[in-house]
PDB file of C-alpha atoms in Angstrom:
ATOM      1  CA  MET A 171     -13.157  57.722 170.617  1.00  0.00           C
ATOM      2  CA  SER A 172     -10.645  58.257 173.379  1.00  0.00           C
ATOM      3  CA  ALA A 173      -9.275  54.824 172.778  1.00  0.00           C
ATOM      4  CA  ALA A 174      -8.689  55.560 169.094  1.00  0.00           C
ATOM      5  CA  LEU A 175      -6.949  58.832 169.933  1.00  0.00           C
ATOM      6  CA  LEU A 176      -4.697  57.081 172.401  1.00  0.00           C
ATOM      7  CA  LEU A 177      -3.799  54.421 169.849  1.00  0.00           C
ATOM      8  CA  LEU A 178      -2.880  57.071 167.228  1.00  0.00           C
ATOM      9  CA  LEU A 179      -0.672  58.905 169.719  1.00  0.00           C
ATOM     10  CA  VAL A 180       1.208  55.748 170.699  1.00  0.00           C
ATOM     11  CA  SER A 181       1.862  54.844 167.055  1.00  0.00           C
ATOM     12  CA  SER A 182       3.267  58.281 166.227  1.00  0.00           C
ATOM     13  CA  VAL A 183       5.591  58.234 169.274  1.00  0.00           C
ATOM     14  CA  SER A 184       6.866  54.785 168.457  1.00  0.00           C
ATOM     15  CA  ALA A 185       7.458  55.615 164.763  1.00  0.00           C
ATOM     16  CA  GLY A 186       9.452  58.837 165.487  1.00  0.00           C
ATOM     17  CA  PRO A 187      12.814  57.213 166.222  1.00  0.00           C
ATOM     18  CA  PHE A 188      12.530  55.005 163.189  1.00  0.00           C
ATOM     19  CA  LEU A 189      11.862  57.978 160.892  1.00  0.00           C
ATOM     20  CA  GLU A 190      14.686  59.953 162.444  1.00  0.00           C
ATOM     21  CA  LYS A 191      17.134  57.040 162.097  1.00  0.00           C
ATOM     22  CA  GLY A 192      16.165  56.515 158.451  1.00  0.00           C
ATOM     23  CA  SER A 193      16.549  60.175 157.577  1.00  0.00           C
ATOM     24  CA  LEU A 194      20.026  60.236 159.154  1.00  0.00           C
ATOM     25  CA  ARG A 195      21.077  57.227 157.092  1.00  0.00           C
ATOM     26  CA  LYS A 196      19.839  58.916 153.916  1.00  0.00           C
ATOM     27  CA  GLU A 197      21.679  62.159 154.807  1.00  0.00           C
ATOM     28  CA  ALA A 198      24.935  60.254 155.371  1.00  0.00           C
ATOM     29  CA  GLN A 199      24.548  58.496 152.074  1.00  0.00           C
ATOM     30  CA  ARG A 200      23.948  61.863 150.348  1.00  0.00           C
ATOM     31  CA  ILE A 201      27.071  63.484 151.859  1.00  0.00           C
ATOM     32  CA  SER A 202      29.388  60.554 151.083  1.00  0.00           C
ATOM     33  CA  CYS A 203      28.228  60.251 147.473  1.00  0.00           C
ATOM     34  CA  VAL A 204      30.952  61.151 144.859  1.00  0.00           C
ATOM     35  CA  ARG A 205      30.014  61.747 141.275  1.00  0.00           C
ATOM     36  CA  CYS A 206      32.358  60.702 138.488  1.00  0.00           C
ATOM     37  CA  CYS A 207      30.546  62.404 135.698  1.00  0.00           C
ATOM     38  CA  GLY A 208      31.646  65.674 134.059  1.00  0.00           C
ATOM     39  CA  PRO A 209      30.036  69.068 134.404  1.00  0.00           C
ATOM     40  CA  SER A 210      28.282  68.654 131.093  1.00  0.00           C
ATOM     41  CA  GLU A 211      26.303  65.676 132.447  1.00  0.00           C
ATOM     42  CA  GLN A 212      24.951  67.595 135.443  1.00  0.00           C
ATOM     43  CA  PRO A 213      21.673  69.493 135.278  1.00  0.00           C
ATOM     44  CA  ALA A 214      21.822  72.906 133.727  1.00  0.00           C
ATOM     45  CA  SER A 215      20.876  74.616 136.946  1.00  0.00           C
ATOM     46  CA  ILE A 216      23.787  73.091 138.846  1.00  0.00           C
ATOM     47  CA  VAL A 217      26.344  73.838 136.086  1.00  0.00           C
ATOM     48  CA  SER A 218      25.229  77.453 135.697  1.00  0.00           C
ATOM     49  CA  SER A 219      25.303  78.054 139.415  1.00  0.00           C
ATOM     50  CA  ARG A 220      28.773  76.507 139.747  1.00  0.00           C
ATOM     51  CA  TYR A 221      30.144  78.559 136.776  1.00  0.00           C
ATOM     52  CA  ALA A 222      28.697  81.748 138.281  1.00  0.00           C
ATOM     53  CA  ARG A 223      30.292  80.914 141.642  1.00  0.00           C
ATOM     54  CA  MET A 224      33.753  80.080 140.106  1.00  0.00           C
ATOM     55  CA  SER A 225      33.842  83.056 137.749  1.00  0.00           C
ATOM     56  CA  SER A 226      33.013  85.480 140.529  1.00  0.00           C
ATOM     57  CA  ASP A 227      35.843  84.094 142.671  1.00  0.00           C
ATOM     58  CA  PRO A 228      39.389  84.930 141.324  1.00  0.00           C
ATOM     59  CA  VAL A 229      40.746  81.709 142.807  1.00  0.00           C
ATOM     60  CA  TYR A 230      38.403  79.636 140.643  1.00  0.00           C
ATOM     61  CA  SER A 231      38.738  81.685 137.408  1.00  0.00           C
ATOM     62  CA  VAL A 232      38.561  79.564 134.266  1.00  0.00           C
ATOM     63  CA  PRO A 233      41.934  79.545 132.375  1.00  0.00           C
ATOM     64  CA  LYS A 234      41.983  80.607 128.740  1.00  0.00           C
ATOM     65  CA  VAL A 235      42.863  77.809 126.417  1.00  0.00           C
ATOM     66  CA  GLN A 236      44.976  78.764 123.334  1.00  0.00           C
ATOM     67  CA  PRO A 237      45.528  76.060 120.753  1.00  0.00           C
ATOM     68  CA  THR A 238      49.101  75.235 119.622  1.00  0.00           C
ATOM     69  CA  ILE A 239      49.724  74.405 115.958  1.00  0.00           C
ATOM     70  CA  ASP A 240      52.727  72.326 114.916  1.00  0.00           C
ATOM     71  CA  ILE A 241      54.177  74.271 111.936  1.00  0.00           C
ATOM     72  CA  THR A 242      56.402  71.375 110.904  1.00  0.00           C
ATOM     73  CA  ILE A 243      53.307  69.387 109.961  1.00  0.00           C
ATOM     74  CA  LEU A 244      52.020  72.215 107.745  1.00  0.00           C
ATOM     75  CA  LYS A 245      55.468  73.031 106.146  1.00  0.00           C
ATOM     76  CA  GLY A 246      55.587  72.295 102.407  1.00  0.00           C
ATOM     77  CA  GLU A 247      58.461  71.364 100.110  1.00  0.00           C
ATOM     78  CA  LYS A 248      61.262  73.866  99.327  1.00  0.00           C
ATOM     79  CA  GLY A 249      60.531  75.957  96.248  1.00  0.00           C
ATOM     80  CA  GLU A 250      62.842  76.843  93.378  1.00  0.00           C
ATOM     81  CA  VAL A 251      65.211  79.799  93.617  1.00  0.00           C
ATOM     82  CA  GLY A 252      63.715  82.903  92.093  1.00  0.00           C
ATOM     83  CA  GLU A 253      65.377  85.371  89.751  1.00  0.00           C
ATOM     84  CA  LYS A 254      67.745  87.895  91.200  1.00  0.00           C
ATOM     85  CA  GLY A 255      66.104  91.207  91.818  1.00  0.00           C
ATOM     86  CA  ILE A 256      67.304  94.601  90.698  1.00  0.00           C
ATOM     87  CA  ALA A 257      69.992  96.034  92.927  1.00  0.00           C
ATOM     88  CA  GLY A 258      68.860  98.874  95.081  1.00  0.00           C
ATOM     89  CA  ARG A 259      70.401 102.276  95.275  1.00  0.00           C
ATOM     90  CA  SER A 260      73.664 102.704  97.060  1.00  0.00           C
ATOM     91  CA  GLY A 261      73.340 104.197 100.446  1.00  0.00           C
ATOM     92  CA  LYS A 262      74.954 107.412 101.490  1.00  0.00           C
ATOM     93  CA  ASP A 263      78.533 107.283 102.612  1.00  0.00           C
ATOM     94  CA  GLY A 264      78.891 107.136 106.310  1.00  0.00           C
ATOM     95  CA  LYS A 265      80.880 109.527 108.377  1.00  0.00           C
ATOM     96  CA  ARG A 266      84.595 109.037 108.423  1.00  0.00           C
ATOM     97  CA  GLY A 267      85.728 107.143 111.464  1.00  0.00           C
ATOM     98  CA  ARG A 268      88.310 108.213 113.919  1.00  0.00           C
ATOM     99  CA  HIS A 269      91.952 107.795 113.112  1.00  0.00           C
ATOM    100  CA  GLY A 270      93.277 104.579 114.574  1.00  0.00           C
ATOM    101  CA  TYR A 271      96.231 104.227 116.854  1.00  0.00           C
ATOM    102  CA  ASN A 272      99.670 103.911 115.340  1.00  0.00           C
ATOM    103  CA  GLY A 273     100.843 100.312 115.219  1.00  0.00           C
ATOM    104  CA  GLN A 274     104.096  99.055 116.593  1.00  0.00           C
ATOM    105  CA  LYS A 275     107.201  99.395 114.488  1.00  0.00           C
ATOM    106  CA  GLY A 276     107.977  96.215 112.542  1.00  0.00           C
ATOM    107  CA  GLN A 277     111.212  94.332 112.573  1.00  0.00           C
ATOM    108  CA  LYS A 278     113.990  95.114 110.159  1.00  0.00           C
ATOM    109  CA  GLY A 279     113.847  93.055 106.969  1.00  0.00           C
ATOM    110  CA  HIS A 280     116.518  90.794 105.561  1.00  0.00           C
ATOM    111  CA  VAL A 281     119.190  92.134 103.271  1.00  0.00           C
ATOM    112  CA  GLY A 282     118.268  91.600  99.610  1.00  0.00           C
ATOM    113  CA  PRO A 283     120.466  89.854  97.054  1.00  0.00           C
ATOM    114  CA  PRO A 284     123.091  91.979  95.308  1.00  0.00           C
ATOM    115  CA  GLY A 285     122.010  93.521  92.020  1.00  0.00           C
ATOM    116  CA  ASN A 286     123.540  92.919  88.621  1.00  0.00           C
ATOM    117  CA  SER A 287     126.163  95.582  87.962  1.00  0.00           C
ATOM    118  CA  CYS A 288     125.499  95.297  84.202  1.00  0.00           C
ATOM    119  CA  LYS A 289     121.854  96.333  84.552  1.00  0.00           C
ATOM    120  CA  LEU A 290     122.347 100.079  84.232  1.00  0.00           C
ATOM    121  CA  HIS A 291     119.662 102.398  82.903  1.00  0.00           C
ATOM    122  CA  TYR A 292     121.975 103.789  80.246  1.00  0.00           C
ATOM    123  CA  ALA A 293     123.012 102.344  76.885  1.00  0.00           C
ATOM    124  CA  ALA A 294     124.503 104.088  73.840  1.00  0.00           C
ATOM    125  CA  PHE A 295     126.998 103.395  71.086  1.00  0.00           C
ATOM    126  CA  SER A 296     128.303 105.013  67.896  1.00  0.00           C
ATOM    127  CA  VAL A 297     130.744 103.166  65.606  1.00  0.00           C
ATOM    128  CA  GLY A 298     132.098 103.692  62.087  1.00  0.00           C
ATOM    129  CA  ARG A 299     133.899 101.958  59.232  1.00  0.00           C
ATOM    130  CA  ARG A 300     136.795 103.386  57.187  1.00  0.00           C
ATOM    131  CA  LYS A 301     137.174 100.525  54.719  1.00  0.00           C
ATOM    132  CA  PRO A 302     134.825 100.011  51.727  1.00  0.00           C
ATOM    133  CA  LEU A 303     132.987  96.699  51.470  1.00  0.00           C
ATOM    134  CA  HIS A 304     131.920  94.535  48.519  1.00  0.00           C
ATOM    135  CA  SER A 305     129.461  91.688  49.002  1.00  0.00           C
ATOM    136  CA  SER A 306     131.128  88.466  47.988  1.00  0.00           C
ATOM    137  CA  ASP A 307     128.560  86.142  49.611  1.00  0.00           C
ATOM    138  CA  TYR A 308     124.791  85.943  49.560  1.00  0.00           C
ATOM    139  CA  PHE A 309     124.717  87.396  53.115  1.00  0.00           C
ATOM    140  CA  GLN A 310     127.680  89.242  54.560  1.00  0.00           C
ATOM    141  CA  HIS A 311     128.058  90.550  58.104  1.00  0.00           C
ATOM    142  CA  VAL A 312     129.120  94.236  58.303  1.00  0.00           C
ATOM    143  CA  THR A 313     131.716  94.974  60.956  1.00  0.00           C
ATOM    144  CA  PHE A 314     133.142  98.305  62.128  1.00  0.00           C
ATOM    145  CA  ASP A 315     136.656  99.497  62.963  1.00  0.00           C
ATOM    146  CA  ILE A 316     136.105 102.872  64.686  1.00  0.00           C
ATOM    147  CA  GLU A 317     134.577 103.303  68.123  1.00  0.00           C
ATOM    148  CA  PHE A 318     133.180 106.768  68.862  1.00  0.00           C
ATOM    149  CA  VAL A 319     130.978 105.947  71.877  1.00  0.00           C
ATOM    150  CA  ASN A 320     130.467 102.562  73.524  1.00  0.00           C
ATOM    151  CA  LEU A 321     128.979 102.842  77.026  1.00  0.00           C
ATOM    152  CA  TYR A 322     129.803  99.824  79.181  1.00  0.00           C
ATOM    153  CA  GLN A 323     131.006  98.003  76.026  1.00  0.00           C
ATOM    154  CA  HIS A 324     127.502  96.882  75.056  1.00  0.00           C
ATOM    155  CA  PHE A 325     128.574  96.963  71.383  1.00  0.00           C
ATOM    156  CA  SER A 326     131.051  94.253  70.401  1.00  0.00           C
ATOM    157  CA  MET A 327     133.659  95.523  67.907  1.00  0.00           C
ATOM    158  CA  PHE A 328     134.660  91.925  67.272  1.00  0.00           C
ATOM    159  CA  THR A 329     131.217  90.645  66.200  1.00  0.00           C
ATOM    160  CA  GLY A 330     129.769  93.977  65.026  1.00  0.00           C
ATOM    161  CA  LYS A 331     126.630  93.438  67.171  1.00  0.00           C
ATOM    162  CA  PHE A 332     124.924  95.464  69.886  1.00  0.00           C
ATOM    163  CA  PHE A 333     123.934  93.270  72.850  1.00  0.00           C
ATOM    164  CA  CYS A 334     120.950  94.438  74.947  1.00  0.00           C
ATOM    165  CA  TYR A 335     121.655  94.421  78.693  1.00  0.00           C
ATOM    166  CA  VAL A 336     118.923  96.944  79.605  1.00  0.00           C
ATOM    167  CA  PRO A 337     115.427  96.070  78.297  1.00  0.00           C
ATOM    168  CA  GLY A 338     113.512  98.987  76.845  1.00  0.00           C
ATOM    169  CA  VAL A 339     112.921 101.081  73.729  1.00  0.00           C
ATOM    170  CA  TYR A 340     115.951 101.911  71.581  1.00  0.00           C
ATOM    171  CA  PHE A 341     116.646 104.192  68.621  1.00  0.00           C
ATOM    172  CA  PHE A 342     119.003 102.991  65.848  1.00  0.00           C
ATOM    173  CA  ASN A 343     120.465 104.793  62.821  1.00  0.00           C
ATOM    174  CA  LEU A 344     122.551 103.524  59.873  1.00  0.00           C
ATOM    175  CA  ASN A 345     124.376 105.825  57.412  1.00  0.00           C
ATOM    176  CA  VAL A 346     126.278 104.620  54.331  1.00  0.00           C
ATOM    177  CA  HIS A 347     127.806 106.059  51.141  1.00  0.00           C
ATOM    178  CA  THR A 348     126.782 104.391  47.894  1.00  0.00           C
ATOM    179  CA  TRP A 349     129.293 103.282  45.236  1.00  0.00           C
ATOM    180  CA  ASN A 350     129.106 104.485  41.646  1.00  0.00           C
ATOM    181  CA  PHE A 351     127.322 102.057  39.338  1.00  0.00           C
ATOM    182  CA  LYS A 352     126.784  99.579  42.175  1.00  0.00           C
ATOM    183  CA  GLU A 353     123.679  98.592  44.099  1.00  0.00           C
ATOM    184  CA  THR A 354     123.470  99.299  47.836  1.00  0.00           C
ATOM    185  CA  TYR A 355     121.334  96.790  49.758  1.00  0.00           C
ATOM    186  CA  LEU A 356     121.608  96.340  53.547  1.00  0.00           C
ATOM    187  CA  HIS A 357     119.402  94.944  56.323  1.00  0.00           C
ATOM    188  CA  LEU A 358     119.058  96.242  59.863  1.00  0.00           C
ATOM    189  CA  MET A 359     118.758  93.022  61.834  1.00  0.00           C
ATOM    190  CA  LYS A 360     117.238  92.138  65.216  1.00  0.00           C
ATOM    191  CA  ASN A 361     118.580  88.725  66.138  1.00  0.00           C
ATOM    192  CA  ASN A 362     117.925  86.752  62.906  1.00  0.00           C
ATOM    193  CA  LYS A 363     115.066  88.867  61.568  1.00  0.00           C
ATOM    194  CA  GLU A 364     115.223  91.753  59.053  1.00  0.00           C
ATOM    195  CA  GLU A 365     113.633  94.797  60.689  1.00  0.00           C
ATOM    196  CA  ALA A 366     114.455  97.473  58.073  1.00  0.00           C
ATOM    197  CA  ILE A 367     116.145  97.822  54.632  1.00  0.00           C
ATOM    198  CA  LEU A 368     118.538 100.453  53.366  1.00  0.00           C
ATOM    199  CA  TYR A 369     118.526 100.447  49.553  1.00  0.00           C
ATOM    200  CA  ALA A 370     119.879 102.549  46.693  1.00  0.00           C
ATOM    201  CA  GLN A 371     119.778 101.743  42.961  1.00  0.00           C
ATOM    202  CA  PRO A 372     122.952 101.808  40.859  1.00  0.00           C
ATOM    203  CA  SER A 373     123.823 105.291  39.634  1.00  0.00           C
ATOM    204  CA  ASP A 374     126.724 107.215  38.128  1.00  0.00           C
ATOM    205  CA  ARG A 375     126.580 109.470  41.185  1.00  0.00           C
ATOM    206  CA  SER A 376     127.340 108.303  44.698  1.00  0.00           C
ATOM    207  CA  ILE A 377     125.074 109.602  47.494  1.00  0.00           C
ATOM    208  CA  MET A 378     124.684 109.340  51.262  1.00  0.00           C
ATOM    209  CA  GLN A 379     121.857 106.988  52.236  1.00  0.00           C
ATOM    210  CA  SER A 380     120.302 106.674  55.730  1.00  0.00           C
ATOM    211  CA  GLN A 381     117.835 104.474  57.611  1.00  0.00           C
ATOM    212  CA  SER A 382     116.450 104.926  61.164  1.00  0.00           C
ATOM    213  CA  LEU A 383     114.007 103.049  63.378  1.00  0.00           C
ATOM    214  CA  MET A 384     113.046 102.342  66.995  1.00  0.00           C
ATOM    215  CA  LEU A 385     112.960  98.842  68.459  1.00  0.00           C
ATOM    216  CA  GLU A 386     111.707  97.423  71.732  1.00  0.00           C
ATOM    217  CA  LEU A 387     114.368  95.045  73.011  1.00  0.00           C
ATOM    218  CA  GLN A 388     114.483  92.426  75.708  1.00  0.00           C
ATOM    219  CA  GLU A 389     117.599  91.420  77.569  1.00  0.00           C
ATOM    220  CA  GLY A 390     119.754  89.265  75.297  1.00  0.00           C
ATOM    221  CA  ASP A 391     118.512  90.693  71.970  1.00  0.00           C
ATOM    222  CA  GLU A 392     121.164  91.602  69.355  1.00  0.00           C
ATOM    223  CA  VAL A 393     121.037  94.316  66.689  1.00  0.00           C
ATOM    224  CA  TRP A 394     123.451  94.315  63.732  1.00  0.00           C
ATOM    225  CA  VAL A 395     123.867  95.127  60.000  1.00  0.00           C
ATOM    226  CA  ARG A 396     123.889  92.626  57.136  1.00  0.00           C
ATOM    227  CA  MET A 397     124.707  93.147  53.452  1.00  0.00           C
ATOM    228  CA  PHE A 398     122.502  91.329  50.957  1.00  0.00           C
ATOM    229  CA  LYS A 399     123.764  90.327  47.474  1.00  0.00           C
ATOM    230  CA  ARG A 400     121.494  89.909  44.491  1.00  0.00           C
ATOM    231  CA  GLU A 401     122.262  89.664  40.751  1.00  0.00           C
ATOM    232  CA  ARG A 402     123.999  93.028  40.692  1.00  0.00           C
ATOM    233  CA  GLU A 403     127.165  94.053  42.481  1.00  0.00           C
ATOM    234  CA  ASN A 404     126.488  95.345  45.970  1.00  0.00           C
ATOM    235  CA  GLY A 405     128.890  97.643  47.817  1.00  0.00           C
ATOM    236  CA  ILE A 406     129.310 100.553  50.252  1.00  0.00           C
ATOM    237  CA  TYR A 407     132.049 103.136  49.860  1.00  0.00           C
ATOM    238  CA  SER A 408     134.458 104.599  52.417  1.00  0.00           C
ATOM    239  CA  GLU A 409     138.062 105.870  52.694  1.00  0.00           C
ATOM    240  CA  GLU A 410     140.855 105.587  55.200  1.00  0.00           C
ATOM    241  CA  SER A 411     140.991 109.371  55.582  1.00  0.00           C
ATOM    242  CA  ASP A 412     137.223 109.870  55.971  1.00  0.00           C
ATOM    243  CA  VAL A 413     134.363 108.017  57.628  1.00  0.00           C
ATOM    244  CA  TYR A 414     131.325 107.476  55.406  1.00  0.00           C
ATOM    245  CA  ILE A 415     129.716 104.516  57.220  1.00  0.00           C
ATOM    246  CA  THR A 416     128.294 104.924  60.739  1.00  0.00           C
ATOM    247  CA  PHE A 417     126.015 102.848  62.959  1.00  0.00           C
ATOM    248  CA  ASN A 418     124.440 104.398  66.078  1.00  0.00           C
ATOM    249  CA  GLY A 419     122.003 103.408  68.818  1.00  0.00           C
ATOM    250  CA  HIS A 420     120.876 104.501  72.288  1.00  0.00           C
ATOM    251  CA  LEU A 421     118.278 103.683  74.938  1.00  0.00           C
ATOM    252  CA  ILE A 422     115.209 105.944  74.928  1.00  0.00           C
ATOM    253  CA  LYS A 423     113.169 104.455  77.795  1.00  0.00           C
ATOM    254  CA  PRO A 424     114.070 101.489  79.998  1.00  0.00           C
ATOM    255  CA  ALA A 425     111.365  98.926  80.632  1.00  0.00           C
ATOM    256  CA  THR A 426     111.688  99.222  84.425  1.00  0.00           C
ATOM    257  CA  GLU A 427     110.410 102.817  84.577  1.00  0.00           C
TER     258      GLU A 427
END
């Protein structure tokens, strides 16, 4: 009995170092072991304990993950232009701003070209004829031999025409004395166009006949009187001692006003 007890004691003493050396080797292997697996592969108890430990510590707080969407991938094609909408109401006028500073005085301009001395804003004439006139041709130009008024010589006594130097609106008047038993037929002309007619039928009594009109003239236009012959004799009467035939005209409104 004592021998068996002694044998058991010797075996336990001799096996102690071996057990201690083996346990140290296992502990070293456990400490140096590194796992390459993720948290999801670990046991639930270990993961929950680690998450509780990291969430309680601000240093190990889990970052929030926010997904990023690339809009260029989701962008569709450009649509058609829509109809224009109704205009909105006009806003209220704003307050008037402050008066700005006066600018610097500009340089003196160049001297302009000299004006035309003939372009005056006045034009008037009044002429008469002392001699009677019979129409010997189909058309006959009526000339005048008395000059009552002729501002700036705009009426030519040689041609019997008024030449327009000042564009504008003019008034013209023609007075004649008819001849007994003869037709009186005259045209008031603007350039080569008949603008008005003075006419009197043949009669045993001579009368004064008149025609008036207004014309808008441009520079270079001419106004004159023409006698027109038809089947009958055509004539206007006058005497050396008296003036029965007159032709008048004047500017009413220049075009530059």
